[in-house]
Coordinates of C-alpha atoms in Angstrom, one line a residue:
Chain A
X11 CA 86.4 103.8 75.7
X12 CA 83.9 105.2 73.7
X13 CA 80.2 103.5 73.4
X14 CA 78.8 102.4 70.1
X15 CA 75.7 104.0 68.8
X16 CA 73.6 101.2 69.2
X17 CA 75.1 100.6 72.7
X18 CA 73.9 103.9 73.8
X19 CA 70.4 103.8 72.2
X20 CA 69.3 100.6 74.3
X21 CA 71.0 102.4 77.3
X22 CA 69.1 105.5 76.7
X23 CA 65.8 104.3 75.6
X24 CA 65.8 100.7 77.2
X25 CA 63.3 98.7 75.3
X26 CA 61.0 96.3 77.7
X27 CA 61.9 97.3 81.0
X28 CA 59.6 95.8 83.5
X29 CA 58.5 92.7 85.5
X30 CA 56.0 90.2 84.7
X31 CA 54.2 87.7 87.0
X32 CA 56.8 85.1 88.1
X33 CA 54.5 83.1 89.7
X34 CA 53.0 82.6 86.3
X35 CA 53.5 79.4 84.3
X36 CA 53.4 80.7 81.4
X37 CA 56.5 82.9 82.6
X38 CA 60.1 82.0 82.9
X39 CA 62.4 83.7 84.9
X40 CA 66.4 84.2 84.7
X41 CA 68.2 85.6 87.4
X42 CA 72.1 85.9 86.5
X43 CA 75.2 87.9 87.7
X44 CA 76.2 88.7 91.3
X45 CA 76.1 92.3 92.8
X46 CA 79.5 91.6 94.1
X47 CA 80.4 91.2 90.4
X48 CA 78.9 94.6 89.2
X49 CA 76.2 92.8 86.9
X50 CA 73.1 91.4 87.8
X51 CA 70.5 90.7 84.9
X52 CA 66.9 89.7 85.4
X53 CA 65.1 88.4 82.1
X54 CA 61.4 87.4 81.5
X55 CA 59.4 85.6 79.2
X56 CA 55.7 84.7 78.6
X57 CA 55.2 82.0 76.6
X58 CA 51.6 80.8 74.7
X59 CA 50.4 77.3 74.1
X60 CA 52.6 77.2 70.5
X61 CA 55.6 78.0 72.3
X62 CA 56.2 81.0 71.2
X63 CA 57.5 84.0 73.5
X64 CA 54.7 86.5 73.3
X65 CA 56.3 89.3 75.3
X66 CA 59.8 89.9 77.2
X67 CA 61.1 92.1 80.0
X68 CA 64.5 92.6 81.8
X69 CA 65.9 94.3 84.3
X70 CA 69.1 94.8 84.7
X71 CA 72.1 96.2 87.4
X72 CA 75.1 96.9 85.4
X73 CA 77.5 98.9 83.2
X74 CA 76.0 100.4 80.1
X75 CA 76.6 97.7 78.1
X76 CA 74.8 95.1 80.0
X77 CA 72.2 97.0 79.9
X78 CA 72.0 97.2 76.2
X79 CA 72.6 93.5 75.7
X80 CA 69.8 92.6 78.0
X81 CA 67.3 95.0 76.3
X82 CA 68.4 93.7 72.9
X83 CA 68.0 90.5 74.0
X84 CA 64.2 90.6 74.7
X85 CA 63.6 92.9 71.5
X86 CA 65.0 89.9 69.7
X87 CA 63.1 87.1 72.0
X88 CA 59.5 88.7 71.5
X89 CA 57.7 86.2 68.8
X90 CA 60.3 83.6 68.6
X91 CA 60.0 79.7 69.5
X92 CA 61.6 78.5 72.5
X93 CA 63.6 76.3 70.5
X94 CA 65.1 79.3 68.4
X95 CA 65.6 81.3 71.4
X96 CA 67.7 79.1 72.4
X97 CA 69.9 79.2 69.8
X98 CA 70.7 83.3 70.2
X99 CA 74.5 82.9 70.8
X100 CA 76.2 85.6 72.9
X101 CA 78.3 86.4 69.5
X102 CA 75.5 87.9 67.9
X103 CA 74.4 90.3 70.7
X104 CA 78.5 91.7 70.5
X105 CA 78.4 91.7 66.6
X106 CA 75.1 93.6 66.8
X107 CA 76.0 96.5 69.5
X108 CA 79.6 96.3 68.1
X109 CA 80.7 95.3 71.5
X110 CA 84.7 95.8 72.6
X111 CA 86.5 92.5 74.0
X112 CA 86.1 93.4 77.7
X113 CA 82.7 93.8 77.3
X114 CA 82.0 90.4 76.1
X115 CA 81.3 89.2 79.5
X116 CA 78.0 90.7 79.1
X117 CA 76.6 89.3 76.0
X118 CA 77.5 86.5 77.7
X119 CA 75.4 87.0 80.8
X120 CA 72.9 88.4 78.4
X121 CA 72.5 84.6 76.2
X122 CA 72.7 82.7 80.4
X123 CA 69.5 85.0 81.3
X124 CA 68.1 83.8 78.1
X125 CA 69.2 80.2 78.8
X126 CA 68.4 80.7 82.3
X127 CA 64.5 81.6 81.9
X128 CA 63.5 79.5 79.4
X129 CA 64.7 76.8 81.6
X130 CA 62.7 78.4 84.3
X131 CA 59.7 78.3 82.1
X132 CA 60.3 74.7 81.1
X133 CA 61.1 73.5 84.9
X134 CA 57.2 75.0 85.7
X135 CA 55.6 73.4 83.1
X136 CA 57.1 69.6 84.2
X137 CA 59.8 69.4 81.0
X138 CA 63.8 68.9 81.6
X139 CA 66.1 71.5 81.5
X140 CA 68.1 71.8 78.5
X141 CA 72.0 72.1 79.7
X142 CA 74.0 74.0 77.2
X143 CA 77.1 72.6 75.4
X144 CA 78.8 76.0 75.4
X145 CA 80.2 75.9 78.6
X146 CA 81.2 79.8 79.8
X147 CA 82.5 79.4 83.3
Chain B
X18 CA 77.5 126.9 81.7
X19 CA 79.6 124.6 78.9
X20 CA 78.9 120.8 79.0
X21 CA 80.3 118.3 79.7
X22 CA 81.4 119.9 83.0
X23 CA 85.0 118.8 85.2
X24 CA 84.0 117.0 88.1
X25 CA 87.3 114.6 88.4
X26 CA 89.6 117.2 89.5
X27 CA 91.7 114.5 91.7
X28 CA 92.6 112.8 88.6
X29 CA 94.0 116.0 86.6
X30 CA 93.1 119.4 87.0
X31 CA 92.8 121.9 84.1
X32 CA 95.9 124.2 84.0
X33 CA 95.5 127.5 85.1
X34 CA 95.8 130.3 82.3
X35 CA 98.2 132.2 84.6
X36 CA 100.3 129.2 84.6
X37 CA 100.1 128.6 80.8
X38 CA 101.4 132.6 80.7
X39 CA 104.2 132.6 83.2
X40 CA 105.5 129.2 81.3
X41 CA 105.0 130.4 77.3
X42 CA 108.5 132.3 77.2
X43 CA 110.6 129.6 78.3
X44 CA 109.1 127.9 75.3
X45 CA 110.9 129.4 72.3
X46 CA 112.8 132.1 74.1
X47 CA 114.5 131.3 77.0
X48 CA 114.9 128.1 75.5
X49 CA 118.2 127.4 77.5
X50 CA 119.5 124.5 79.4
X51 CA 119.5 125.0 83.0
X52 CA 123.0 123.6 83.1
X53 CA 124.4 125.7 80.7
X54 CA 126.6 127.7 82.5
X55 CA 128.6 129.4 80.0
X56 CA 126.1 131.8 78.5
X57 CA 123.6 133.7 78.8
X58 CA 120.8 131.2 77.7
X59 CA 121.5 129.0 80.3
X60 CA 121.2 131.7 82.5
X61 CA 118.2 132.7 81.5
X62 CA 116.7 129.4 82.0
X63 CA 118.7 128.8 85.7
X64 CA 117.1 131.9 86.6
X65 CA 113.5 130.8 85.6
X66 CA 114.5 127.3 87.7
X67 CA 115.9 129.3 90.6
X68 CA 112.7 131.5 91.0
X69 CA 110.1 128.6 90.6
X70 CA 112.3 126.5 93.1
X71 CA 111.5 129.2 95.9
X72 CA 108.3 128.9 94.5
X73 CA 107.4 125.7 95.4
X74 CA 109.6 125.4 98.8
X75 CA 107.8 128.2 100.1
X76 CA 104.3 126.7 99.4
X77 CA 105.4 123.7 101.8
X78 CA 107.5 125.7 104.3
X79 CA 110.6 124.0 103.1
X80 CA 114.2 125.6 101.8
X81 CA 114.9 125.7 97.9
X82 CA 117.8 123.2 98.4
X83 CA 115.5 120.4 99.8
X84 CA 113.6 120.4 96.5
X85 CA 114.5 117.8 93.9
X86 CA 112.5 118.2 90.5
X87 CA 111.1 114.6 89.0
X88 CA 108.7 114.0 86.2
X89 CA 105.6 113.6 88.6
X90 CA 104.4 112.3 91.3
X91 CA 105.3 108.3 90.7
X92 CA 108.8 109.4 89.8
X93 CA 108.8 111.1 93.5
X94 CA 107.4 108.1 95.1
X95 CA 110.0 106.0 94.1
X96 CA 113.0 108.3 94.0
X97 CA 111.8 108.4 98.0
X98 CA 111.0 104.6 98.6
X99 CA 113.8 102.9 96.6
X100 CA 116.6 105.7 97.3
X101 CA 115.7 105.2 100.9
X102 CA 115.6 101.7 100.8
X103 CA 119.1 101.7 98.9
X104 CA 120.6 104.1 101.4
X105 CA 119.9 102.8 104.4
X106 CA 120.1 99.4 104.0
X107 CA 122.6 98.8 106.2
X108 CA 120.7 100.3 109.4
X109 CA 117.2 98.1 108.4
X110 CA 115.1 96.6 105.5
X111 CA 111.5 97.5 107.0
X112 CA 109.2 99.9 105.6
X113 CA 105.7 100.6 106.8
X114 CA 102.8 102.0 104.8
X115 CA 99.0 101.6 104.3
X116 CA 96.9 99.7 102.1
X117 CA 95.4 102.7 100.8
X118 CA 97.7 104.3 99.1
X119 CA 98.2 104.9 95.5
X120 CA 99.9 102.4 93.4
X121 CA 102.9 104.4 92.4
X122 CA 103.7 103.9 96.8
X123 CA 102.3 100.0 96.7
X124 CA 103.9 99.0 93.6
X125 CA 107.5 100.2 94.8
X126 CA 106.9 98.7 97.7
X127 CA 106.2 95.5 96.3
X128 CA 109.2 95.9 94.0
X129 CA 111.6 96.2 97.1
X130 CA 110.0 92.8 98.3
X131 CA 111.9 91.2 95.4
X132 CA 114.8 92.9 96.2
X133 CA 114.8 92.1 100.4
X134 CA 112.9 94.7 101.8
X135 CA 110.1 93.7 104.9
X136 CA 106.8 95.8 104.2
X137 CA 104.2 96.1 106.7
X138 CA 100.5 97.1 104.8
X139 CA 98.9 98.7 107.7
X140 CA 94.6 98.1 107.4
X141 CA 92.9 101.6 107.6
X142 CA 89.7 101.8 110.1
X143 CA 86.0 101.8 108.1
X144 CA 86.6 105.5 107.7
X145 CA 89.2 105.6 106.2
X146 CA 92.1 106.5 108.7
X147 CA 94.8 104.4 110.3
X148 CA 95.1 103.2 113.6
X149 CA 98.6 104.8 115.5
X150 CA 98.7 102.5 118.0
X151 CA 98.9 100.0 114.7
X152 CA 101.4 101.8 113.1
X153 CA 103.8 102.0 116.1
X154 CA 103.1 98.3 117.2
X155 CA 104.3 97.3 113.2
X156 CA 107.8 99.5 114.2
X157 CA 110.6 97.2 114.3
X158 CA 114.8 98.4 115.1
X159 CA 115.0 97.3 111.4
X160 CA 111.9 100.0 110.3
X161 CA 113.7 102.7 108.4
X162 CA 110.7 104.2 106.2
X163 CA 107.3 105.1 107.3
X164 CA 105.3 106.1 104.1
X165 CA 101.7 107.1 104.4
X166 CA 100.0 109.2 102.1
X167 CA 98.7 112.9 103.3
X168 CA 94.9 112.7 102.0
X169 CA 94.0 110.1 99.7
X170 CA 93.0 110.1 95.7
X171 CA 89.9 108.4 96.1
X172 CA 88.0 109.4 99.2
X173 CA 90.0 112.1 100.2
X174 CA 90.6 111.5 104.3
X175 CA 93.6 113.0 105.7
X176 CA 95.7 110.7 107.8
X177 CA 97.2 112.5 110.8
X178 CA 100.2 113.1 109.8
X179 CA 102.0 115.2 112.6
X180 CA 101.2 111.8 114.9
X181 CA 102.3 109.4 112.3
X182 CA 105.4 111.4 112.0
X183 CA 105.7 111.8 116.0
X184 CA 105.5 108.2 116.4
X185 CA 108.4 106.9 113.2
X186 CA 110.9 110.1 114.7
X187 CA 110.5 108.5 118.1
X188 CA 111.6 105.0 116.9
X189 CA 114.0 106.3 114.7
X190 CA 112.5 105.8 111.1
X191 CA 112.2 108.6 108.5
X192 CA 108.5 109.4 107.2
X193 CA 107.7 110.1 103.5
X194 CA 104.3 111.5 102.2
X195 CA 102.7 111.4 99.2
X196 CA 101.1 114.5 99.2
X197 CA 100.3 114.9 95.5
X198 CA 96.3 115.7 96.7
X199 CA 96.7 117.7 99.4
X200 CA 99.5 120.0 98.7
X201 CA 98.0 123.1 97.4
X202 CA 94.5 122.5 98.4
X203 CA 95.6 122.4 102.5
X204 CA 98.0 123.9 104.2
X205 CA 101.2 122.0 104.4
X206 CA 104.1 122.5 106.6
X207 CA 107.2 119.6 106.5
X208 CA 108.4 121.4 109.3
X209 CA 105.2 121.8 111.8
X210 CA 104.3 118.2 110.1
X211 CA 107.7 116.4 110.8
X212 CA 107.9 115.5 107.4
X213 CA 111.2 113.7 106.0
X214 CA 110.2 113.3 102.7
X215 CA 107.2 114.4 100.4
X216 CA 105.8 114.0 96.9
X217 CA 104.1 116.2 94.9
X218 CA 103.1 117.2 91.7
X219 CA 102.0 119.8 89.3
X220 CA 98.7 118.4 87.4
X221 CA 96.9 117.7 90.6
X222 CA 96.9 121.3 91.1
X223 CA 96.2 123.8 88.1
X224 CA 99.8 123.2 86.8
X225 CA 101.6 121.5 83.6
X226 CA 102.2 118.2 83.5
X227 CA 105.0 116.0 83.6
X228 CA 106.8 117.6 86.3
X229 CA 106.6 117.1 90.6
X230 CA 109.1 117.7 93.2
X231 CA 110.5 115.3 96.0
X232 CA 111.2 117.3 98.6
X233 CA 114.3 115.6 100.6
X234 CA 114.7 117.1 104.2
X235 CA 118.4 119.4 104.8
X236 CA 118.4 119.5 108.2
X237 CA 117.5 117.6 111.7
X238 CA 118.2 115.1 110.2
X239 CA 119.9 115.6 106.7
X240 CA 118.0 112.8 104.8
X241 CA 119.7 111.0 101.8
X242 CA 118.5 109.2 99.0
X243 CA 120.2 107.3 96.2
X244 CA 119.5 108.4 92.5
X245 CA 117.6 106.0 90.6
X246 CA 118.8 107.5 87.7
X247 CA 122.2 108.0 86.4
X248 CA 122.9 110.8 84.1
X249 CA 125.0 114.7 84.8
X250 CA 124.1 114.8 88.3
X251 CA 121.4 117.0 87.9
X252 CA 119.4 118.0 91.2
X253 CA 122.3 117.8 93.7
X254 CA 122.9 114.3 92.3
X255 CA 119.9 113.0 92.9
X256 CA 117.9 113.2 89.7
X257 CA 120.0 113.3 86.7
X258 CA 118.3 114.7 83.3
X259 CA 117.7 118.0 81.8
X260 CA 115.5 120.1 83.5
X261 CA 112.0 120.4 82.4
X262 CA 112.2 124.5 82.7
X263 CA 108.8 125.3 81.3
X264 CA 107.2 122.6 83.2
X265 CA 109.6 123.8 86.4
X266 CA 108.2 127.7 85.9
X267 CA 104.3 126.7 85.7
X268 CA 104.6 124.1 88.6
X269 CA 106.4 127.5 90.7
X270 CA 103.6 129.5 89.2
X271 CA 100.7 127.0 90.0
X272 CA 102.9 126.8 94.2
X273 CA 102.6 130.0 94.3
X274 CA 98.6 130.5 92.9
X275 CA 97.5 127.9 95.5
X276 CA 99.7 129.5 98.3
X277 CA 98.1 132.6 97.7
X278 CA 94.4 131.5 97.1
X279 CA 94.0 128.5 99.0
X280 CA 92.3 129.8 102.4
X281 CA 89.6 131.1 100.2
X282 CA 89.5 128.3 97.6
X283 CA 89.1 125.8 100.2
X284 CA 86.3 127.5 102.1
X285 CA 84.0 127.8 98.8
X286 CA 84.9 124.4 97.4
X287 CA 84.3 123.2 101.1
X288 CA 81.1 124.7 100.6
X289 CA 79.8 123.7 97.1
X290 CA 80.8 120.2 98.0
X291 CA 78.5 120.2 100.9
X292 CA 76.0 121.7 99.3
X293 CA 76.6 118.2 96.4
X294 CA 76.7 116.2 99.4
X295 CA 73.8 117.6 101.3
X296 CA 71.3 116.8 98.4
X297 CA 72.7 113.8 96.7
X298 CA 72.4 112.1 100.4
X299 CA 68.6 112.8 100.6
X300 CA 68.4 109.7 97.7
X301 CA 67.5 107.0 99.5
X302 CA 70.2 104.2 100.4
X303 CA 72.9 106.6 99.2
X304 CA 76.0 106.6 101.5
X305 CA 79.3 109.0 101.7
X306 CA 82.4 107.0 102.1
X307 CA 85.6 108.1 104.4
X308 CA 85.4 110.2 107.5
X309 CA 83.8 113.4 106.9
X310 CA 86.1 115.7 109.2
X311 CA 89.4 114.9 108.5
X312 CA 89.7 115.2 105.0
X313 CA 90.1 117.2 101.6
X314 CA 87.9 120.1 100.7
X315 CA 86.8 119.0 96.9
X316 CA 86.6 115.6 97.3
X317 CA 82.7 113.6 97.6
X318 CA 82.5 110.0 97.2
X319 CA 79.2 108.7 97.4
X320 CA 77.8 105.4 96.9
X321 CA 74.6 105.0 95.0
X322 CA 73.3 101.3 96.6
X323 CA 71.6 99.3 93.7
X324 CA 73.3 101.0 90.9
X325 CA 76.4 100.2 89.4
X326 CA 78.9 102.8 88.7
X327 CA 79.6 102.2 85.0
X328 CA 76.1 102.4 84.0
X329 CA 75.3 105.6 86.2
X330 CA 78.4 107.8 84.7
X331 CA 76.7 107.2 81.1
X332 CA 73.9 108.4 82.4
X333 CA 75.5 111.4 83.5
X334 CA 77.0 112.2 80.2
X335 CA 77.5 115.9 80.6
X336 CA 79.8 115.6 83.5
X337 CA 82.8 113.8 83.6
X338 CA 83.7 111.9 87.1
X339 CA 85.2 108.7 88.1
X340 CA 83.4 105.9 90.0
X341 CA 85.0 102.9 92.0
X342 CA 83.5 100.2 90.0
X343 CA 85.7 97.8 88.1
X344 CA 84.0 98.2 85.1
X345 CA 86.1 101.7 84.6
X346 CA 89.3 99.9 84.6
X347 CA 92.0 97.7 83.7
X348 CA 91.2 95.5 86.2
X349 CA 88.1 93.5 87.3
X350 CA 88.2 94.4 91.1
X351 CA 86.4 97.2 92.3
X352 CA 88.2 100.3 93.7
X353 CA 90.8 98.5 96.6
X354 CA 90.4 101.7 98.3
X355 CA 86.7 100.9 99.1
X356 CA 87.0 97.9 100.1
X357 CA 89.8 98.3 102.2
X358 CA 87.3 101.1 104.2
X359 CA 85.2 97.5 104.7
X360 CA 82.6 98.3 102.1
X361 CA 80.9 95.3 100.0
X362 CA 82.1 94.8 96.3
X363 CA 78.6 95.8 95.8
X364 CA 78.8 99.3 97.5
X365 CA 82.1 100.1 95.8
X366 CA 80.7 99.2 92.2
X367 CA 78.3 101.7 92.9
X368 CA 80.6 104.9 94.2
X369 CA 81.0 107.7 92.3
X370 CA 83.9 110.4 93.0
X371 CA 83.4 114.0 92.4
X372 CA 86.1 116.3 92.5
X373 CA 85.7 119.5 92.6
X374 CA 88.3 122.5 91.7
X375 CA 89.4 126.0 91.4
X376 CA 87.1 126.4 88.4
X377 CA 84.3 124.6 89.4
X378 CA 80.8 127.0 89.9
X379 CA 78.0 126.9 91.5
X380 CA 75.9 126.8 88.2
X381 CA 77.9 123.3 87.5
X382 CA 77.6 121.9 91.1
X383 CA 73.4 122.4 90.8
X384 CA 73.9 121.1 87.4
X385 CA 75.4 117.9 88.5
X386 CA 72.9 117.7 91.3
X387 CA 70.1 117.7 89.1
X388 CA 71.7 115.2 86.7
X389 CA 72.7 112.7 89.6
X390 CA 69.4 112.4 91.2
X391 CA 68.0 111.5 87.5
X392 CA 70.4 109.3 86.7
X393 CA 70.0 107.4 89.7
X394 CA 66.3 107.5 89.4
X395 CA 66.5 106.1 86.2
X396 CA 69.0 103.4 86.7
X397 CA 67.3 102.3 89.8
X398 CA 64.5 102.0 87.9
X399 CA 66.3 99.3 85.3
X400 CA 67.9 97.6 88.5
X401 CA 66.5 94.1 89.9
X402 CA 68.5 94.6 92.9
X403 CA 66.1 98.3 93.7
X404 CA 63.2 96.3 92.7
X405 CA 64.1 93.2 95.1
X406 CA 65.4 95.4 98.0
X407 CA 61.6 97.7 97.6
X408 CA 60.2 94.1 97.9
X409 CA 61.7 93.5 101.2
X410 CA 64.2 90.9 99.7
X411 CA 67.5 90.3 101.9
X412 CA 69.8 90.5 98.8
X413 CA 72.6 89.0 101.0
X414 CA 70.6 85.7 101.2
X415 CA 69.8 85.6 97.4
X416 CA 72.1 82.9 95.8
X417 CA 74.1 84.7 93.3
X418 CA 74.8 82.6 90.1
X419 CA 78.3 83.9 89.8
X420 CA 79.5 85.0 86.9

């Protein structure tokens, strides 16, 4: 199975790799995947008083493709609103990287670290959780 | 040095050009059909077939009589397990093997399940080996077919097979090998080994392929099996179909290169893979799976703790090798080798095979050194899992949110 271009590029040159200050309020953290599974993704965001995501960082233990879905996802999370972060559907991570079918499974893991750590970022600052319709497991 | 460079020599290995010469007449001149015994194409080509059965009997210390050509390895396997089965049914219905072996040995196993058999799936120990006093308490007076593989795809530990074979003779059972990855690379002897049956095939060592040999013991005893497929009777009944004669005159050729080379190609691929194992172990939290003594000369499988195998072959782009993790695969369980050895599903998504061969260099072996470590480095430097275990985390008390 052969890699798509974009798929490769965020593998080879990872965009936002790092770790910010979990104890933070101002950051939300998503931890998602199992080792036992082969995919482990680890998403950040720091969000400012508008509620806008002012910088994103990942790591991530996986194939090459969950790699690349996690660093796309924080290119694309970097200056939007919580509210449309929320709304970045795991469909449009495998549209853009051109994603085969049995690598689905990470876009999806890729859209529950986003889901994951803004809920972690709203849990800190005394809101609810928002619980997804889109049920994936 | 040309890139990408062979490292999975266990799953194919590249013919050799002698073999590609000794096969090209047989091609478009001596054309014939074996079994043509009126002329003096078929001749021609019975000839070719004669010579490259000697060929490969000798390379195994059988007779040319006891070697029954099949399309590969898998055909082999199940000529030996089934016809064995279907022969002597009447004396038992219990076959033994290991849950280690390859799938073309598990999957006819499972098939005689349907059809009555009793199969015992012996564990193997954390390195890799089986345990004899297992395999003779799992002997029944219905056991007719012990069947454990000589070293192993995947890790490349050799079972001990003169015991194994000690132990089935003594209760009466017949013992088949697959022996597609050590024929060739170690010396094997069905006679010193006490071997009844044994599979093997070209690709695995610098031949064509599409063609393998079952080799089906004459004497003490005379072992039978029943064709599983019906045709002119080819191969003393027991394979029918038209013989593959170029195939049959590279795989003789490719016998016959090993047979000749082998002591020296062992010790220098023994060496290099050392020399790969020696430096890829000074990573930290890197670990070589299988026991270390008893086992193939080319073969290194390493896992890389807190990377996952996928993601680490990309990195190694300009090397082709083959890692334990799911993610490779068909299925979405990591290598059932590994984890039958004991390791964690986390350990065996982060193995990676190498597998050396005949035209494997020093150059290349440095090479892939150099581009492992920095792989690695650079994977571990994306993983949470490094980050957490460098923080002193206990990743086995994290709770996962499964996926």
């Amino acid at each position: 199975m052969a890699y798509s271009d974009k798929v490769i590029d965020h593998y080879t040159n990872p965009r936002n790799v790092g770790t910010l200050d979990k104890s933070s309020t101002k950051v939300g953290t998503g931890l998602v995947g199992a080792p036992e599974c082969g995919d482990v993704m680890r998403l950040q965001i720091e969000v400012n008083e508008e509620n806008v995501i002012t910088d994103a960082k990942f790591k991530t233990f996986g194939c090459g493709s969950a790699i690349a879905s996690s660093s796309l996802a924080t290119e694309w999370l970097k200056g939007k609103s919580i509210d449309e972060a929320m709304s970045i559907d795991n469909m449009d991570i495998v549209e853009e990287l051109a994603l085969p079918p049995v690598k689905i499974h990470c876009s999806v893991l890729a859209e529950d670290a986003i889901k994951a750590a803004i809920n972690d970022y709203r849990i800190k600052n005394g809101l609810e959780p928002i619980v997804s319709e889109k049920a994936h497991h | 040095m040309n890139l990408p460079i062979y490292l999975d020599n266990n799953a194919t290995t590249p013919m050799d050009p002698r073999v590609l010469d000794a096969m090209v007449p047989y091609f478009t001149q001596k054309f014939g059909n074996a079994a043509s015994r009126n002329h003096a194409f078929g001749w021609a080509a019975e000839e070719g077939i004669d010579y490259a059965r000697e060929q490969v009997a000798k390379l195994i210390g059988a007779n040319e009589k006891e070697i029954i050509f099949t399309s590969g390895a898998t055909e082999a396997d199940n000529l030996a397990i089934k016809g064995v089965f279907e022969m002597y049914k009447e004396k038992g219905n219990h076959i033994i093997t290991c849950v280690t072996e390859h799938k073309a040995v598990l999957d006819t196993c499972k098939h005689l399940e349907k059809a009555g058999a009793s199969v015992t799936y012996l564990p193997v120990k954390e390195d890799g080996l089986i345990d004899l006093q297992e395999l003779e308490n799992a002997i029944t007076d219905k056991t007719i077919l012990v069947s454990i593989m000589y070293g192993n795809n995947e890790i490349g530990v050799i079972q001990p097979i003169k015991e194994i074979a000690a132990i089935a003779h003594k209760h009466g059972a017949l013992f088949f090998t697959d022996a597609t990855q050590a024929v060739g690379k170690i010396p094997v002897d069905v006679i010193a080994d006490g071997i009844d049956l044994l599979a093997f095939s070209g690709h695995k060592m610098y031949g064509p392929k599409g063609v393998g040999a079952l080799y089906v013991r004459r004497k003490n005893p005379r072992v039978k099996v029943t064709a599983q497929m019906d045709g002119g009777g080819h191969e003393r009944g027991m394979r029918s179909g038209t013989l593959n004669v170029p195939g049959i005159v590279g795989f003789g050729k490719a016998c016959e290169l090993c047979r000749l080379e082998m002591a020296e190609e062992s010790k220098r691929l023994s060496a290099l893979r050392d020399k790969l194992e020696a430096s890829l172990t000074t990573l930290e939290e890197s670990y070589v799976n299988g026991n270390r003594e008893f086992r193939l000369p080319h073969v290194a499988n390493i896992s890389f703790k807190y990377v996952e195998g996928e993601g680490l072959m990309m990195a190694m782009k300009d090397m082709a090798v083959s890692s334990g993790s799911a993610c490779t695969s068909a299925s979405l369980e990591p290598s059932y080798v590994l984890k039958s050895l004991g390791l964690s599903d986390d350990l065996a998504h982060s193995s990676i095979r190498f597998g050396l061969g005949r035209f494997t260099t020093e150059e290349e072996v440095d090479f892939a050194i150099e581009q492992t470590k920095k792989a690695v480095n650079h994977l571990r430097d994306l993983s949470p899992l490094w980050e957490m275990f460098k923080e002193g985390i206990d990743l086995d008390k994290v709770e996962w949110v499964e996926h």
